[in-house]
GROMACS .gro file of N, CA and C in nm:
model
  501
    1MET      N    1   4.425   2.032  -2.918
    1MET     CA    2   4.501   1.927  -2.857
    1MET      C    3   4.420   1.798  -2.871
    2THR      N    4   4.483   1.692  -2.913
    2THR     CA    5   4.418   1.563  -2.920
    2THR      C    6   4.421   1.502  -2.782
    3VAL      N    7   4.306   1.465  -2.733
    3VAL     CA    8   4.296   1.408  -2.600
    3VAL      C    9   4.246   1.265  -2.612
    4SER      N   10   4.322   1.174  -2.556
    4SER     CA   11   4.281   1.034  -2.554
    4SER      C   12   4.259   0.994  -2.410
    5THR      N   13   4.143   0.939  -2.382
    5THR     CA   14   4.114   0.892  -2.247
    5THR      C   15   4.109   0.741  -2.242
    6GLN      N   16   4.149   0.677  -2.349
    6GLN     CA   17   4.144   0.531  -2.355
    6GLN      C   18   4.264   0.471  -2.282
    7GLU      N   19   4.237   0.380  -2.194
    7GLU     CA   20   4.338   0.318  -2.111
    7GLU      C   21   4.431   0.221  -2.184
    8PRO      N   22   4.388   0.148  -2.289
    8PRO     CA   23   4.473   0.041  -2.343
    8PRO      C   24   4.616   0.083  -2.378
    9GLY      N   25   4.638   0.205  -2.426
    9GLY     CA   26   4.773   0.247  -2.464
    9GLY      C   27   4.859   0.287  -2.346
   10LEU      N   28   4.801   0.297  -2.230
   10LEU     CA   29   4.874   0.344  -2.112
   10LEU      C   30   4.944   0.227  -2.044
   11ARG      N   31   5.075   0.227  -2.052
   11ARG     CA   32   5.154   0.119  -1.990
   11ARG      C   33   5.159   0.137  -1.838
   12GLU      N   34   5.190   0.031  -1.771
   12GLU     CA   35   5.198   0.036  -1.625
   12GLU      C   36   5.300   0.138  -1.577
   13SER      N   37   5.412   0.150  -1.648
   13SER     CA   38   5.513   0.248  -1.606
   13SER      C   39   5.456   0.389  -1.614
   14GLU      N   40   5.372   0.415  -1.713
   14GLU     CA   41   5.311   0.548  -1.724
   14GLU      C   42   5.215   0.574  -1.608
   15ARG      N   43   5.147   0.470  -1.562
   15ARG     CA   44   5.061   0.485  -1.444
   15ARG      C   45   5.147   0.523  -1.323
   16ALA      N   46   5.260   0.457  -1.307
   16ALA     CA   47   5.348   0.487  -1.193
   16ALA      C   48   5.404   0.629  -1.204
   17TRP      N   49   5.442   0.669  -1.325
   17TRP     CA   50   5.492   0.805  -1.343
   17TRP      C   51   5.383   0.908  -1.314
   18MET      N   52   5.260   0.879  -1.357
   18MET     CA   53   5.151   0.972  -1.329
   18MET      C   54   5.124   0.980  -1.180
   19GLU      N   55   5.129   0.867  -1.113
   19GLU     CA   56   5.112   0.869  -0.967
   19GLU      C   57   5.221   0.954  -0.902
   20ARG      N   58   5.342   0.946  -0.955
   20ARG     CA   59   5.453   1.028  -0.903
   20ARG      C   60   5.426   1.177  -0.929
   21ALA      N   61   5.375   1.211  -1.047
   21ALA     CA   62   5.343   1.351  -1.078
   21ALA      C   63   5.233   1.402  -0.986
   22ILE      N   64   5.133   1.320  -0.961
   22ILE     CA   65   5.024   1.359  -0.871
   22ILE      C   66   5.076   1.375  -0.728
   23ALA      N   67   5.167   1.287  -0.686
   23ALA     CA   68   5.226   1.299  -0.552
   23ALA      C   69   5.308   1.427  -0.541
   24LEU      N   70   5.385   1.459  -0.646
   24LEU     CA   71   5.460   1.587  -0.647
   24LEU      C   72   5.365   1.706  -0.632
   25ALA      N   73   5.255   1.701  -0.705
   25ALA     CA   74   5.157   1.810  -0.701
   25ALA      C   75   5.095   1.822  -0.563
   26THR      N   76   5.063   1.710  -0.503
   26THR     CA   77   5.000   1.710  -0.371
   26THR      C   78   5.097   1.762  -0.266
   27THR      N   79   5.222   1.716  -0.271
   27THR     CA   80   5.324   1.765  -0.178
   27THR      C   81   5.346   1.914  -0.197
   28SER      N   82   5.350   1.958  -0.322
   28SER     CA   83   5.367   2.101  -0.351
   28SER      C   84   5.254   2.182  -0.289
   29ALA      N   85   5.132   2.133  -0.302
   29ALA     CA   86   5.016   2.204  -0.247
   29ALA      C   87   5.022   2.215  -0.096
   30THR      N   88   5.078   2.114  -0.029
   30THR     CA   89   5.085   2.117   0.118
   30THR      C   90   5.205   2.195   0.169
   31SER      N   91   5.301   2.225   0.080
   31SER     CA   92   5.422   2.294   0.126
   31SER      C   93   5.440   2.433   0.065
   32GLY      N   94   5.331   2.494   0.024
   32GLY     CA   95   5.338   2.632  -0.021
   32GLY      C   96   5.347   2.653  -0.171
   33GLY      N   97   5.355   2.547  -0.249
   33GLY     CA   98   5.356   2.561  -0.395
   33GLY      C   99   5.217   2.540  -0.451
   34GLY      N  100   5.207   2.549  -0.580
   34GLY     CA  101   5.080   2.522  -0.646
   34GLY      C  102   5.059   2.373  -0.664
   35PRO      N  103   4.935   2.330  -0.683
   35PRO     CA  104   4.903   2.187  -0.690
   35PRO      C  105   4.927   2.124  -0.826
   36PHE      N  106   5.049   2.133  -0.874
   36PHE     CA  107   5.084   2.080  -1.005
   36PHE      C  108   5.221   2.012  -0.999
   37GLY      N  109   5.233   1.897  -1.065
   37GLY     CA  110   5.359   1.825  -1.071
   37GLY      C  111   5.380   1.770  -1.211
   38ALA      N  112   5.505   1.755  -1.251
   38ALA     CA  113   5.535   1.708  -1.387
   38ALA      C  114   5.666   1.631  -1.389
   39LEU      N  115   5.675   1.537  -1.484
   39LEU     CA  116   5.796   1.459  -1.507
   39LEU      C  117   5.828   1.462  -1.655
   40ILE      N  118   5.956   1.453  -1.687
   40ILE     CA  119   6.000   1.430  -1.825
   40ILE      C  120   6.064   1.293  -1.826
   41VAL      N  121   6.017   1.208  -1.918
   41VAL     CA  122   6.064   1.071  -1.930
   41VAL      C  123   6.127   1.052  -2.067
   42LYS      N  124   6.242   0.987  -2.069
   42LYS     CA  125   6.308   0.953  -2.195
   42LYS      C  126   6.365   0.812  -2.184
   43ASP      N  127   6.341   0.733  -2.286
   43ASP     CA  128   6.392   0.596  -2.291
   43ASP      C  129   6.359   0.517  -2.164
   44GLY      N  130   6.238   0.536  -2.115
   44GLY     CA  131   6.191   0.458  -2.001
   44GLY      C  132   6.240   0.503  -1.865
   45ARG      N  133   6.309   0.617  -1.858
   45ARG     CA  134   6.354   0.665  -1.726
   45ARG      C  135   6.317   0.811  -1.707
   46VAL      N  136   6.291   0.848  -1.585
   46VAL     CA  137   6.259   0.986  -1.550
   46VAL      C  138   6.389   1.065  -1.551
   47VAL      N  139   6.398   1.167  -1.634
   47VAL     CA  140   6.518   1.250  -1.638
   47VAL      C  141   6.502   1.378  -1.557
   48ALA      N  142   6.376   1.416  -1.528
   48ALA     CA  143   6.353   1.536  -1.448
   48ALA      C  144   6.212   1.532  -1.390
   49ASP      N  145   6.198   1.590  -1.273
   49ASP     CA  146   6.065   1.611  -1.218
   49ASP      C  147   6.062   1.748  -1.153
   50ALA      N  148   5.943   1.803  -1.140
   50ALA     CA  149   5.931   1.938  -1.085
   50ALA      C  150   5.788   1.961  -1.039
   51HIS      N  151   5.773   2.066  -0.962
   51HIS     CA  152   5.640   2.107  -0.917
   51HIS      C  153   5.626   2.257  -0.940
   52ASN      N  154   5.508   2.306  -0.919
   52ASN     CA  155   5.478   2.448  -0.941
   52ASN      C  156   5.546   2.531  -0.832
   53GLN      N  157   5.614   2.639  -0.875
   53GLN     CA  158   5.683   2.727  -0.781
   53GLN      C  159   5.653   2.875  -0.810
   54VAL      N  160   5.535   2.901  -0.863
   54VAL     CA  161   5.498   3.038  -0.900
   54VAL      C  162   5.508   3.131  -0.780
   55THR      N  163   5.442   3.097  -0.670
   55THR     CA  164   5.442   3.187  -0.554
   55THR      C  165   5.573   3.181  -0.478
   56ALA      N  166   5.635   3.063  -0.471
   56ALA     CA  167   5.762   3.049  -0.398
   56ALA      C  168   5.872   3.131  -0.464
   57ASN      N  169   5.874   3.134  -0.598
   57ASN     CA  170   5.979   3.205  -0.672
   57ASN      C  171   5.935   3.342  -0.723
   58LEU      N  172   5.810   3.377  -0.696
   58LEU     CA  173   5.754   3.502  -0.750
   58LEU      C  174   5.777   3.510  -0.901
   59ASP      N  175   5.746   3.398  -0.967
   59ASP     CA  176   5.771   3.383  -1.111
   59ASP      C  177   5.648   3.322  -1.176
   60PRO      N  178   5.572   3.401  -1.252
   60PRO     CA  179   5.451   3.348  -1.313
   60PRO      C  180   5.475   3.239  -1.417
   61SER      N  181   5.600   3.219  -1.458
   61SER     CA  182   5.630   3.113  -1.555
   61SER      C  183   5.682   2.986  -1.487
   62ALA      N  184   5.688   2.983  -1.356
   62ALA     CA  185   5.744   2.868  -1.284
   62ALA      C  186   5.640   2.758  -1.263
   63HIS      N  187   5.572   2.723  -1.372
   63HIS     CA  188   5.476   2.613  -1.368
   63HIS      C  189   5.553   2.481  -1.364
   64ALA      N  190   5.489   2.377  -1.315
   64ALA     CA  191   5.554   2.247  -1.302
   64ALA      C  192   5.611   2.198  -1.435
   65GLU      N  193   5.533   2.213  -1.543
   65GLU     CA  194   5.576   2.163  -1.672
   65GLU      C  195   5.699   2.239  -1.723
   66VAL      N  196   5.697   2.371  -1.709
   66VAL     CA  197   5.811   2.453  -1.753
   66VAL      C  198   5.933   2.420  -1.668
   67ASN      N  199   5.915   2.406  -1.538
   67ASN     CA  200   6.027   2.371  -1.450
   67ASN      C  201   6.085   2.235  -1.487
   68ALA      N  202   5.999   2.138  -1.517
   68ALA     CA  203   6.046   2.004  -1.555
   68ALA      C  204   6.120   2.010  -1.689
   69ILE      N  205   6.068   2.087  -1.782
   69ILE     CA  206   6.134   2.101  -1.912
   69ILE      C  207   6.272   2.164  -1.895
   70ARG      N  208   6.280   2.269  -1.815
   70ARG     CA  209   6.410   2.334  -1.790
   70ARG      C  210   6.509   2.236  -1.729
   71ALA      N  211   6.463   2.160  -1.629
   71ALA     CA  212   6.551   2.064  -1.561
   71ALA      C  213   6.595   1.952  -1.656
   72ALA      N  214   6.502   1.905  -1.739
   72ALA     CA  215   6.536   1.799  -1.835
   72ALA      C  216   6.638   1.848  -1.937
   73CYS      N  217   6.621   1.969  -1.984
   73CYS     CA  218   6.717   2.024  -2.080
   73CYS      C  219   6.856   2.032  -2.018
   74GLN      N  220   6.864   2.075  -1.893
   74GLN     CA  221   6.993   2.082  -1.825
   74GLN      C  222   7.052   1.942  -1.806
   75GLU      N  223   6.968   1.848  -1.763
   75GLU     CA  224   7.013   1.711  -1.740
   75GLU      C  225   7.064   1.645  -1.868
   76LEU      N  226   6.993   1.669  -1.978
   76LEU     CA  227   7.028   1.605  -2.105
   76LEU      C  228   7.124   1.687  -2.190
   77GLY      N  229   7.151   1.811  -2.148
   77GLY     CA  230   7.244   1.897  -2.221
   77GLY      C  231   7.194   1.938  -2.358
   78THR      N  232   7.066   1.967  -2.367
   78THR     CA  233   7.007   2.006  -2.496
   78THR      C  234   6.884   2.093  -2.474
   79PHE      N  235   6.849   2.167  -2.576
   79PHE     CA  236   6.726   2.245  -2.570
   79PHE      C  237   6.612   2.176  -2.642
   80ALA      N  238   6.639   2.064  -2.705
   80ALA     CA  239   6.538   1.988  -2.780
   80ALA      C  240   6.513   1.854  -2.711
   81LEU      N  241   6.391   1.832  -2.670
   81LEU     CA  242   6.357   1.711  -2.596
   81LEU      C  243   6.285   1.609  -2.684
   82ASP      N  244   6.337   1.592  -2.806
   82ASP     CA  245   6.284   1.488  -2.894
   82ASP      C  246   6.294   1.354  -2.823
   83GLY      N  247   6.194   1.270  -2.841
   83GLY     CA  248   6.197   1.138  -2.779
   83GLY      C  249   6.151   1.137  -2.635
   84CYS      N  250   6.112   1.253  -2.583
   84CYS     CA  251   6.068   1.262  -2.444
   84CYS      C  252   5.916   1.267  -2.433
   85THR      N  253   5.869   1.225  -2.317
   85THR     CA  254   5.728   1.234  -2.282
   85THR      C  255   5.714   1.324  -2.161
   86LEU      N  256   5.618   1.412  -2.164
   86LEU     CA  257   5.583   1.496  -2.050
   86LEU      C  258   5.465   1.431  -1.980
   87ILE      N  259   5.484   1.395  -1.854
   87ILE     CA  260   5.378   1.339  -1.770
   87ILE      C  261   5.342   1.449  -1.670
   88THR      N  262   5.217   1.492  -1.669
   88THR     CA  263   5.181   1.603  -1.582
   88THR      C  264   5.048   1.579  -1.512
   89SER      N  265   5.041   1.626  -1.390
   89SER     CA  266   4.924   1.600  -1.307
   89SER      C  267   4.798   1.667  -1.359
   90CYS      N  268   4.813   1.768  -1.443
   90CYS     CA  269   4.698   1.841  -1.495
   90CYS      C  270   4.725   1.884  -1.639
   91GLU      N  271   4.619   1.896  -1.716
   91GLU     CA  272   4.630   1.943  -1.854
   91GLU      C  273   4.708   2.075  -1.856
   92PRO      N  274   4.810   2.085  -1.938
   92PRO     CA  275   4.891   2.207  -1.941
   92PRO      C  276   4.812   2.330  -1.987
   93CYS      N  277   4.845   2.442  -1.926
   93CYS     CA  278   4.789   2.570  -1.969
   93CYS      C  279   4.850   2.603  -2.106
   94PRO      N  280   4.800   2.706  -2.172
   94PRO     CA  281   4.856   2.741  -2.303
   94PRO      C  282   5.007   2.770  -2.300
   95MET      N  283   5.057   2.833  -2.194
   95MET     CA  284   5.201   2.861  -2.186
   95MET      C  285   5.281   2.730  -2.180
   96CYS      N  286   5.237   2.637  -2.095
   96CYS     CA  287   5.308   2.511  -2.081
   96CYS      C  288   5.297   2.426  -2.206
   97LEU      N  289   5.181   2.429  -2.268
   97LEU     CA  290   5.164   2.356  -2.393
   97LEU      C  291   5.257   2.412  -2.500
   98ALA      N  292   5.264   2.545  -2.510
   98ALA     CA  293   5.354   2.608  -2.609
   98ALA      C  294   5.500   2.575  -2.577
   99THR      N  295   5.537   2.576  -2.450
   99THR     CA  296   5.674   2.541  -2.411
   99THR      C  297   5.705   2.397  -2.450
  100SER      N  298   5.609   2.308  -2.432
  100SER     CA  299   5.626   2.168  -2.472
  100SER      C  300   5.649   2.156  -2.621
  101LEU      N  301   5.576   2.233  -2.698
  101LEU     CA  302   5.593   2.232  -2.843
  101LEU      C  303   5.731   2.285  -2.881
  102TRP      N  304   5.773   2.396  -2.820
  102TRP     CA  305   5.905   2.452  -2.848
  102TRP      C  306   6.015   2.355  -2.810
  103ALA      N  307   5.993   2.277  -2.704
  103ALA     CA  308   6.093   2.180  -2.659
  103ALA      C  309   6.095   2.055  -2.747
  104ARG      N  310   5.999   2.045  -2.837
  104ARG     CA  311   5.990   1.930  -2.929
  104ARG      C  312   5.960   1.798  -2.857
  105ILE      N  313   5.886   1.808  -2.747
  105ILE     CA  314   5.845   1.689  -2.674
  105ILE      C  315   5.755   1.605  -2.764
  106ASP      N  316   5.778   1.474  -2.765
  106ASP     CA  317   5.702   1.384  -2.853
  106ASP      C  318   5.561   1.354  -2.805
  107ARG      N  319   5.545   1.347  -2.674
  107ARG     CA  320   5.417   1.299  -2.621
  107ARG      C  321   5.386   1.367  -2.489
  108LEU      N  322   5.259   1.388  -2.465
  108LEU     CA  323   5.211   1.453  -2.343
  108LEU      C  324   5.101   1.366  -2.285
  109VAL      N  325   5.110   1.337  -2.155
  109VAL     CA  326   5.008   1.261  -2.085
  109VAL      C  327   4.970   1.340  -1.960
  110PHE      N  328   4.840   1.365  -1.943
  110PHE     CA  329   4.797   1.441  -1.825
  110PHE      C  330   4.682   1.368  -1.755
  111ALA      N  331   4.659   1.405  -1.628
  111ALA     CA  332   4.552   1.343  -1.549
  111ALA      C  333   4.431   1.436  -1.543
  112ALA      N  334   4.431   1.530  -1.450
  112ALA     CA  335   4.318   1.623  -1.438
  112ALA      C  336   4.313   1.712  -1.563
  113ASP      N  337   4.195   1.764  -1.595
  113ASP     CA  338   4.185   1.852  -1.711
  113ASP      C  339   4.160   1.996  -1.669
  114ARG      N  340   4.147   2.084  -1.766
  114ARG     CA  341   4.131   2.228  -1.740
  114ARG      C  342   4.005   2.257  -1.659
  115HIS      N  343   3.903   2.175  -1.673
  115HIS     CA  344   3.780   2.196  -1.598
  115HIS      C  345   3.798   2.157  -1.452
  116ASP      N  346   3.874   2.050  -1.427
  116ASP     CA  347   3.907   2.013  -1.289
  116ASP      C  348   3.986   2.126  -1.222
  117ALA      N  349   4.081   2.182  -1.295
  117ALA     CA  350   4.163   2.293  -1.241
  117ALA      C  351   4.076   2.414  -1.211
  118ALA      N  352   3.981   2.443  -1.298
  118ALA     CA  353   3.894   2.560  -1.278
  118ALA      C  354   3.814   2.548  -1.149
  119VAL      N  355   3.769   2.429  -1.116
  119VAL     CA  356   3.693   2.408  -0.993
  119VAL      C  357   3.778   2.446  -0.871
  120ALA      N  358   3.909   2.424  -0.881
  120ALA     CA  359   4.000   2.456  -0.770
  120ALA      C  360   4.049   2.601  -0.774
  121GLY      N  361   4.001   2.679  -0.870
  121GLY     CA  362   4.041   2.820  -0.878
  121GLY      C  363   4.149   2.850  -0.979
  122PHE      N  364   4.190   2.752  -1.054
  122PHE     CA  365   4.293   2.770  -1.157
  122PHE      C  366   4.225   2.766  -1.294
  123ASP      N  367   4.156   2.874  -1.326
  123ASP     CA  368   4.074   2.875  -1.448
  123ASP      C  369   4.151   2.935  -1.564
  124ASP      N  370   4.220   2.847  -1.638
  124ASP     CA  371   4.295   2.889  -1.756
  124ASP      C  372   4.210   2.884  -1.882
  125ARG      N  373   4.084   2.845  -1.868
  125ARG     CA  374   3.996   2.835  -1.986
  125ARG      C  375   3.987   2.970  -2.056
  126ARG      N  376   3.991   3.078  -1.980
  126ARG     CA  377   3.984   3.211  -2.043
  126ARG      C  378   4.106   3.238  -2.131
  127PHE      N  379   4.221   3.181  -2.097
  127PHE     CA  380   4.340   3.197  -2.182
  127PHE      C  381   4.327   3.116  -2.310
  128TYR      N  382   4.275   2.995  -2.296
  128TYR     CA  383   4.247   2.915  -2.416
  128TYR      C  384   4.154   2.992  -2.508
  129ASP      N  385   4.051   3.053  -2.450
  129ASP     CA  386   3.954   3.130  -2.529
  129ASP      C  387   4.019   3.249  -2.599
  130LEU      N  388   4.116   3.313  -2.533
  130LEU     CA  389   4.183   3.429  -2.592
  130LEU      C  390   4.251   3.395  -2.724
  131PHE      N  391   4.310   3.277  -2.731
  131PHE     CA  392   4.384   3.240  -2.851
  131PHE      C  393   4.294   3.215  -2.972
  132GLU      N  394   4.165   3.210  -2.948
  132GLU     CA  395   4.071   3.197  -3.058
  132GLU      C  396   4.032   3.334  -3.115
  133LYS      N  397   4.080   3.441  -3.052
  133LYS     CA  398   4.047   3.576  -3.095
  133LYS      C  399   4.173   3.649  -3.138
  134LYS      N  400   4.158   3.746  -3.221
  134LYS     CA  401   4.271   3.831  -3.257
  134LYS      C  402   4.305   3.919  -3.137
  135PRO      N  403   4.434   3.956  -3.121
  135PRO     CA  404   4.472   4.038  -3.005
  135PRO      C  405   4.391   4.166  -2.991
  136SER      N  406   4.340   4.219  -3.098
  136SER     CA  407   4.265   4.343  -3.088
  136SER      C  408   4.121   4.321  -3.039
  137GLU      N  409   4.078   4.196  -3.033
  137GLU     CA  410   3.941   4.164  -2.993
  137GLU      C  411   3.935   4.118  -2.847
  138MET      N  412   3.910   4.210  -2.758
  138MET     CA  413   3.882   4.178  -2.619
  138MET      C  414   3.996   4.110  -2.543
  139TRP      N  415   4.119   4.135  -2.578
  139TRP     CA  416   4.230   4.085  -2.497
  139TRP      C  417   4.243   4.177  -2.375
  140PRO      N  418   4.290   4.126  -2.262
  140PRO     CA  419   4.302   4.210  -2.143
  140PRO      C  420   4.421   4.306  -2.148
  141MET      N  421   4.502   4.298  -2.253
  141MET     CA  422   4.613   4.392  -2.269
  141MET      C  423   4.617   4.439  -2.413
  142GLN      N  424   4.674   4.554  -2.432
  142GLN     CA  425   4.685   4.610  -2.566
  142GLN      C  426   4.804   4.546  -2.637
  143VAL      N  427   4.784   4.505  -2.761
  143VAL     CA  428   4.889   4.444  -2.842
  143VAL      C  429   4.895   4.520  -2.973
  144GLU      N  430   5.012   4.571  -3.007
  144GLU     CA  431   5.025   4.644  -3.132
  144GLU      C  432   5.164   4.626  -3.190
  145GLN      N  433   5.175   4.645  -3.319
  145GLN     CA  434   5.304   4.636  -3.387
  145GLN      C  435   5.351   4.776  -3.420
  146LEU      N  436   5.478   4.804  -3.393
  146LEU     CA  437   5.543   4.928  -3.435
  146LEU      C  438   5.633   4.892  -3.550
  147ASP      N  439   5.597   4.933  -3.669
  147ASP     CA  440   5.666   4.892  -3.792
  147ASP      C  441   5.782   4.987  -3.820
  148LEU      N  442   5.903   4.946  -3.782
  148LEU     CA  443   6.023   5.026  -3.805
  148LEU      C  444   6.102   4.969  -3.923
  149PRO      N  445   6.176   5.053  -3.995
  149PRO     CA  446   6.252   5.005  -4.111
  149PRO      C  447   6.354   4.896  -4.077
  150ASP      N  448   6.411   4.899  -3.957
  150ASP     CA  449   6.513   4.800  -3.920
  150ASP      C  450   6.457   4.685  -3.836
  151ARG      N  451   6.326   4.664  -3.846
  151ARG     CA  452   6.261   4.562  -3.762
  151ARG      C  453   6.317   4.422  -3.784
  152THR      N  454   6.373   4.393  -3.902
  152THR     CA  455   6.425   4.259  -3.929
  152THR      C  456   6.577   4.249  -3.912
  153ALA      N  457   6.642   4.354  -3.862
  153ALA     CA  458   6.787   4.353  -3.846
  153ALA      C  459   6.836   4.235  -3.762
  154PRO      N  460   6.773   4.202  -3.649
  154PRO     CA  461   6.820   4.086  -3.573
  154PRO      C  462   6.812   3.956  -3.653
  155PHE      N  463   6.706   3.941  -3.731
  155PHE     CA  464   6.690   3.819  -3.812
  155PHE      C  465   6.791   3.817  -3.927
  156ASP      N  466   6.815   3.932  -3.987
  156ASP     CA  467   6.915   3.939  -4.093
  156ASP      C  468   7.053   3.900  -4.040
  157THR      N  469   7.086   3.948  -3.921
  157THR     CA  470   7.213   3.913  -3.857
  157THR      C  471   7.218   3.763  -3.827
  158TRP      N  472   7.108   3.709  -3.778
  158TRP     CA  473   7.100   3.566  -3.746
  158TRP      C  474   7.121   3.481  -3.871
  159VAL      N  475   7.052   3.513  -3.979
  159VAL     CA  476   7.061   3.436  -4.103
  159VAL      C  477   7.203   3.441  -4.160
  160ALA      N  478   7.271   3.554  -4.144
  160ALA     CA  479   7.406   3.570  -4.198
  160ALA      C  480   7.512   3.501  -4.112
  161LYS      N  481   7.476   3.465  -3.989
  161LYS     CA  482   7.573   3.405  -3.897
  161LYS      C  483   7.598   3.259  -3.936
  162SER      N  484   7.718   3.228  -3.976
  162SER     CA  485   7.750   3.094  -4.025
  162SER      C  486   7.760   2.989  -3.913
  163ASP      N  487   7.787   3.030  -3.791
  163ASP     CA  488   7.803   2.934  -3.681
  163ASP      C  489   7.681   2.930  -3.588
  164ARG      N  490   7.567   2.972  -3.637
  164ARG     CA  491   7.447   2.972  -3.553
  164ARG      C  492   7.403   2.827  -3.524
  165VAL      N  493   7.331   2.813  -3.413
  165VAL     CA  494   7.273   2.685  -3.376
  165VAL      C  495   7.124   2.697  -3.403
  166ASP      N  496   7.079   2.634  -3.509
  166ASP     CA  497   6.937   2.642  -3.545
  166ASP      C  498   6.852   2.569  -3.444
  167TYR      N  499   6.735   2.627  -3.421
  167TYR     CA  500   6.638   2.561  -3.330
  167TYR      C  501   6.498   2.587  -3.369
   0.00000   0.00000   0.00000
């Protein structure tokens, strides 16, 4: 991930949006959620905001960034968030970063980093480290491929479908 800490490119509106993301995270932390907040911005306006709801929803994927992406997609009526910026109170974990990539978000701006999160007990650095290794090398779960003759049947069906929506 390219990280820029230089202030000159940061517009005043981005500072206000970041303050809003940090306020969402702080409110979430005081009301039973995790200390993370995120906004999706398009064309200078906030289209969605969200906070972490992992424990509230009993959903390990209910991170602030994923929740904001889901809400923005619903608001904009699309699964592709081209032209959008993700403003988040903390550097996204690998899952949130991957979700941002899948959503085709143009830009990501974060405040606290993974090391700040680790100090508070949210140590995702080990997940970042995992992606530098093959699944067979010291992953906490077993990962294996079962090679069946019809393993590509779903893809063959997809490719043959003339009315598919590519993504």
